[in-house]
PDB file of C-alpha atoms in Angstrom:
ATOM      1  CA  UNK A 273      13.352 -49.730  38.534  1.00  0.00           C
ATOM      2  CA  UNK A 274      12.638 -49.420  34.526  1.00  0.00           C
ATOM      3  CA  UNK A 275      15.862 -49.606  32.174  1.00  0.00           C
ATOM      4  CA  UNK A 276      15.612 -45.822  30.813  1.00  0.00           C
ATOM      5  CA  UNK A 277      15.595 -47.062  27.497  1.00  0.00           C
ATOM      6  CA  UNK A 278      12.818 -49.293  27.187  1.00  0.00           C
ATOM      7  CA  UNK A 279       9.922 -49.903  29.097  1.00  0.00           C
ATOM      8  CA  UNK A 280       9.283 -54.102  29.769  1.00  0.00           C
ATOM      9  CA  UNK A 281      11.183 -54.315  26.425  1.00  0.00           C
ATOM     10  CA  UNK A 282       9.676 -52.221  24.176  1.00  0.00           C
ATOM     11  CA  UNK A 283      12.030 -49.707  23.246  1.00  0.00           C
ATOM     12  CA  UNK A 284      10.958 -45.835  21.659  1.00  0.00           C
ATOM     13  CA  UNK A 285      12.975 -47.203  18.489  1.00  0.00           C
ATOM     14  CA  UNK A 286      10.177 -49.974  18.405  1.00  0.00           C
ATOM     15  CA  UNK A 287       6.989 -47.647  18.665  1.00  0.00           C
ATOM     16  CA  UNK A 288       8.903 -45.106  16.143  1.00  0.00           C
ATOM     17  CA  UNK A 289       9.787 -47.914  13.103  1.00  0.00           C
ATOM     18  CA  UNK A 290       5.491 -48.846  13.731  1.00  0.00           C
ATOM     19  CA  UNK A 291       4.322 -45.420  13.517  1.00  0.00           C
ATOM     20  CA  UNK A 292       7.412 -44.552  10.466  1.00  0.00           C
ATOM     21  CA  UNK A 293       6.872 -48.003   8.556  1.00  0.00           C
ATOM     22  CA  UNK A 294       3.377 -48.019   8.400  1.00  0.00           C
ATOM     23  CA  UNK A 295       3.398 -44.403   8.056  1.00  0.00           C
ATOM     24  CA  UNK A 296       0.210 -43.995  11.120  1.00  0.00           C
ATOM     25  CA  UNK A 297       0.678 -39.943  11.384  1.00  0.00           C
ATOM     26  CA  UNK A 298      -0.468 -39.678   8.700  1.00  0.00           C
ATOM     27  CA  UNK A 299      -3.828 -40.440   9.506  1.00  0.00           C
ATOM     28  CA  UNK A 300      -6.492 -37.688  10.538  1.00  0.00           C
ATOM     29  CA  UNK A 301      -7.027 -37.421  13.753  1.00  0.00           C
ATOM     30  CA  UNK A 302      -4.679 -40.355  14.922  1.00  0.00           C
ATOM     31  CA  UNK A 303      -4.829 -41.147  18.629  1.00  0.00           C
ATOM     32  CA  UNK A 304      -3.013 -42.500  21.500  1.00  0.00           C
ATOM     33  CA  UNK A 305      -5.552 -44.960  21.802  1.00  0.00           C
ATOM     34  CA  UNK A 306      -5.125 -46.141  18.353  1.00  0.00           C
ATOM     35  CA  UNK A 307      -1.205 -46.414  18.813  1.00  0.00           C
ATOM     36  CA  UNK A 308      -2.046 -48.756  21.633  1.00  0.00           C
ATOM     37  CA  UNK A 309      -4.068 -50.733  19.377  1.00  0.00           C
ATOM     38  CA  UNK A 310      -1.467 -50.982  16.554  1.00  0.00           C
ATOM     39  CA  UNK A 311       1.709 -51.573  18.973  1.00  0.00           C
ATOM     40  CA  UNK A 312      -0.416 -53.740  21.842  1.00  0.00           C
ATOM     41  CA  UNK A 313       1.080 -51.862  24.318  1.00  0.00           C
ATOM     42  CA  UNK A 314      -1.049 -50.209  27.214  1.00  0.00           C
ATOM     43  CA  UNK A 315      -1.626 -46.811  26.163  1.00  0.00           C
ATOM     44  CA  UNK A 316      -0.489 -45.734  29.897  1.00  0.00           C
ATOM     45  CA  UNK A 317       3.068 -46.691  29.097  1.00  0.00           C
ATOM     46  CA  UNK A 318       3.105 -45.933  25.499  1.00  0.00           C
ATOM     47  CA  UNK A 319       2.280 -42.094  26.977  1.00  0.00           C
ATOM     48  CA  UNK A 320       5.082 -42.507  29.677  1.00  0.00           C
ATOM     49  CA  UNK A 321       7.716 -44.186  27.166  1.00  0.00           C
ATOM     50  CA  UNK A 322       6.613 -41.359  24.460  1.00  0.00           C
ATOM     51  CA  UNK A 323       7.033 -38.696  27.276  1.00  0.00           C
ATOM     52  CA  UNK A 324      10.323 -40.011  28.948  1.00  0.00           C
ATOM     53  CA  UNK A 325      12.490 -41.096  25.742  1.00  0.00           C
ATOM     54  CA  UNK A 326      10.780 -38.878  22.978  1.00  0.00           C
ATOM     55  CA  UNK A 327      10.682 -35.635  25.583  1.00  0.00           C
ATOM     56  CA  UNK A 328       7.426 -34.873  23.874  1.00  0.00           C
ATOM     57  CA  UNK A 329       3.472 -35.607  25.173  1.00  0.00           C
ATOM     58  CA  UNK A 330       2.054 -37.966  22.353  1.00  0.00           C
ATOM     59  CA  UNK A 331       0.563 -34.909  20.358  1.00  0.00           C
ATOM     60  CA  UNK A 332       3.780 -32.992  20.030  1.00  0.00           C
ATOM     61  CA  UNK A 333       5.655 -36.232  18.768  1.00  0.00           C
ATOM     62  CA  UNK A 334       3.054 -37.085  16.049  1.00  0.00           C
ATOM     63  CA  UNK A 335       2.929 -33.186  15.033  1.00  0.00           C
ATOM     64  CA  UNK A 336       7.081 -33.639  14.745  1.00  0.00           C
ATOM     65  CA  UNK A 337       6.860 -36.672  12.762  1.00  0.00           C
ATOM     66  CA  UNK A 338       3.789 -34.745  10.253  1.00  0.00           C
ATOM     67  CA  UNK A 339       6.319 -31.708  10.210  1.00  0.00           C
ATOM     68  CA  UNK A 340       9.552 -34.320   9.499  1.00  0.00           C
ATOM     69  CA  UNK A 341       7.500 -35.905   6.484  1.00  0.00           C
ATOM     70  CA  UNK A 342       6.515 -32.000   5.582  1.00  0.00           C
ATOM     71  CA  UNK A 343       9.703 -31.312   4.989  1.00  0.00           C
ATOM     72  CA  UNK A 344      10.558 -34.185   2.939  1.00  0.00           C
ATOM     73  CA  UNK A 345       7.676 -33.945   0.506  1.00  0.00           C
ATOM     74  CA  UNK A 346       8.255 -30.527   0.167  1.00  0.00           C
ATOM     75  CA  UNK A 347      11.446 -31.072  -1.560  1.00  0.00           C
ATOM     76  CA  UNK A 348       9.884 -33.527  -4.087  1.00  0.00           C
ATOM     77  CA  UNK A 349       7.738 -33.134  -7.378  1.00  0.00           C
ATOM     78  CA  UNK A 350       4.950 -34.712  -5.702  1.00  0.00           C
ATOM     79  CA  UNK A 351       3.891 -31.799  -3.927  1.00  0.00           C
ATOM     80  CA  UNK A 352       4.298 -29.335  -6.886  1.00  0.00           C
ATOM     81  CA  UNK A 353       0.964 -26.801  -7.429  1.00  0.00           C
ATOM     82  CA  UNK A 354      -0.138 -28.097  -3.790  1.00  0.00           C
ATOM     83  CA  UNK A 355      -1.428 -24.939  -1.570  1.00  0.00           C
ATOM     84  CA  UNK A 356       0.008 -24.949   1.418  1.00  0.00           C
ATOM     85  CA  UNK A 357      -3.453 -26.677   3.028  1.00  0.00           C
ATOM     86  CA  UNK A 358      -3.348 -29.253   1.173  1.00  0.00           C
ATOM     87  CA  UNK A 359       0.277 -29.997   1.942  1.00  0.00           C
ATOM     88  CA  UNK A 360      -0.120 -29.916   6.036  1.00  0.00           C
ATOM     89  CA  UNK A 361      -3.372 -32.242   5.202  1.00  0.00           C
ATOM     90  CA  UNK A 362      -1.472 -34.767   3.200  1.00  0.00           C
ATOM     91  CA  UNK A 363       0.726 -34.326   6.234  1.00  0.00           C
ATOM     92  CA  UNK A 364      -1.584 -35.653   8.167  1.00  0.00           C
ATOM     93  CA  UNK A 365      -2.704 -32.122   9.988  1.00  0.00           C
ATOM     94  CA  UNK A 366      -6.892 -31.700   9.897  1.00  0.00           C
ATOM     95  CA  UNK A 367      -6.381 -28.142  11.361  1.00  0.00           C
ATOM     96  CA  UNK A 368      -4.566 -25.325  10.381  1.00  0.00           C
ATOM     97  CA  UNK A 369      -4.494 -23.822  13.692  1.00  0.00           C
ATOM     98  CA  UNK A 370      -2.511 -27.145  14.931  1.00  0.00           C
ATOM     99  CA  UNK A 371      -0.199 -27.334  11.994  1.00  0.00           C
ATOM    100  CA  UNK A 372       0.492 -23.453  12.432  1.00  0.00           C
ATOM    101  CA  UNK A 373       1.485 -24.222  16.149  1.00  0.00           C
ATOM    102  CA  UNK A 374       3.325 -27.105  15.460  1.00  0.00           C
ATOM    103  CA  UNK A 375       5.616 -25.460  13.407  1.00  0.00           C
ATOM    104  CA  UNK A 376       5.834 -22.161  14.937  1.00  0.00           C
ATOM    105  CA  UNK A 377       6.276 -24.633  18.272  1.00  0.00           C
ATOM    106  CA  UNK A 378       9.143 -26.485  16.550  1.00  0.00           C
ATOM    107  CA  UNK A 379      10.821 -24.303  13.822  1.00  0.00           C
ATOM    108  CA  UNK A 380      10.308 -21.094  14.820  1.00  0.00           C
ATOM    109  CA  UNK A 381       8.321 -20.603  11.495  1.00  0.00           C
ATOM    110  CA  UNK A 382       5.006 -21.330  10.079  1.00  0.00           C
ATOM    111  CA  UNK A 383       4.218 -23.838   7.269  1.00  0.00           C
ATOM    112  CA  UNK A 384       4.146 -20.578   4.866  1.00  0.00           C
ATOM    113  CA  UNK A 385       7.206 -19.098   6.025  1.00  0.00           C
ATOM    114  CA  UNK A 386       9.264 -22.006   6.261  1.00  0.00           C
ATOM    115  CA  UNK A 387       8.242 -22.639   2.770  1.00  0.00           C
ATOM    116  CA  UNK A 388       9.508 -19.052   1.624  1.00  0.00           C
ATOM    117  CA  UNK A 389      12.306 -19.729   3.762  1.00  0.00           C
ATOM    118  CA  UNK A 390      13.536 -23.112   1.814  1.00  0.00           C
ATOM    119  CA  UNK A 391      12.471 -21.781  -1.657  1.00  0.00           C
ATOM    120  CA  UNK A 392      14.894 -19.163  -1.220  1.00  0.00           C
ATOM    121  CA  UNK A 393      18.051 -21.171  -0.394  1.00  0.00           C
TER     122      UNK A 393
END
């Protein structure tokens, strides 16, 4: 039987600091299949150690990593005079349908109303 926390030694940690450090999410359209690529791990058990450790299928934990760096840039000057398109597509989101999901799936808010939200803290 598997250790729980990695998967023939490859830990979620591992797979996270790849798809973090070299900032993959980011990228339109970014697939399982290309994680596999990156990490050189089959992208059967880079689905079951994504699924098992992260709790999410591979879609919902690159959405939560797009909606993490949302909420970072956000904050930032970068962003400033950015519509609220092109912020969830410099988050890496190609659809707005998807990134209104995402967030609705894991804040409870859409992009637009968590940004009214924040703005008026």
């Amino acid at each position: 039987m598997k250790n729980s926390k990695t998967l023939d030694g490859v830990s979620l940690d591992a797979v996270n600091k790849a798809v973090i450090l070299k900032k993959l999410f980011l990228q339109a359209g970014f697939s399982l299949d290309q994680l596999s690529l990156e990490t050189g791990i089959h992208r059967n058990a880079l689905s079951y150690l994504i699924n098992s450790q992260a709790g999410y299928n591979f879609n919902d934990y690159i959405n939560l990593m797009r909606i993490r760096y949302f909420k970072e840039k956000v904050l930032t000057s970068e962003w400033n005079g950015f519509t609220v398109k092109m912020m969830t597509e410099a988050s890496g989101f190609t659809c707005r349908t998807t990134s209104y999901r995402s967030f609705k799936r894991h804040l409870g808010l859409g992009p637009e109303e968590y940004l009214k939200t924040i703005r008026t803290e």
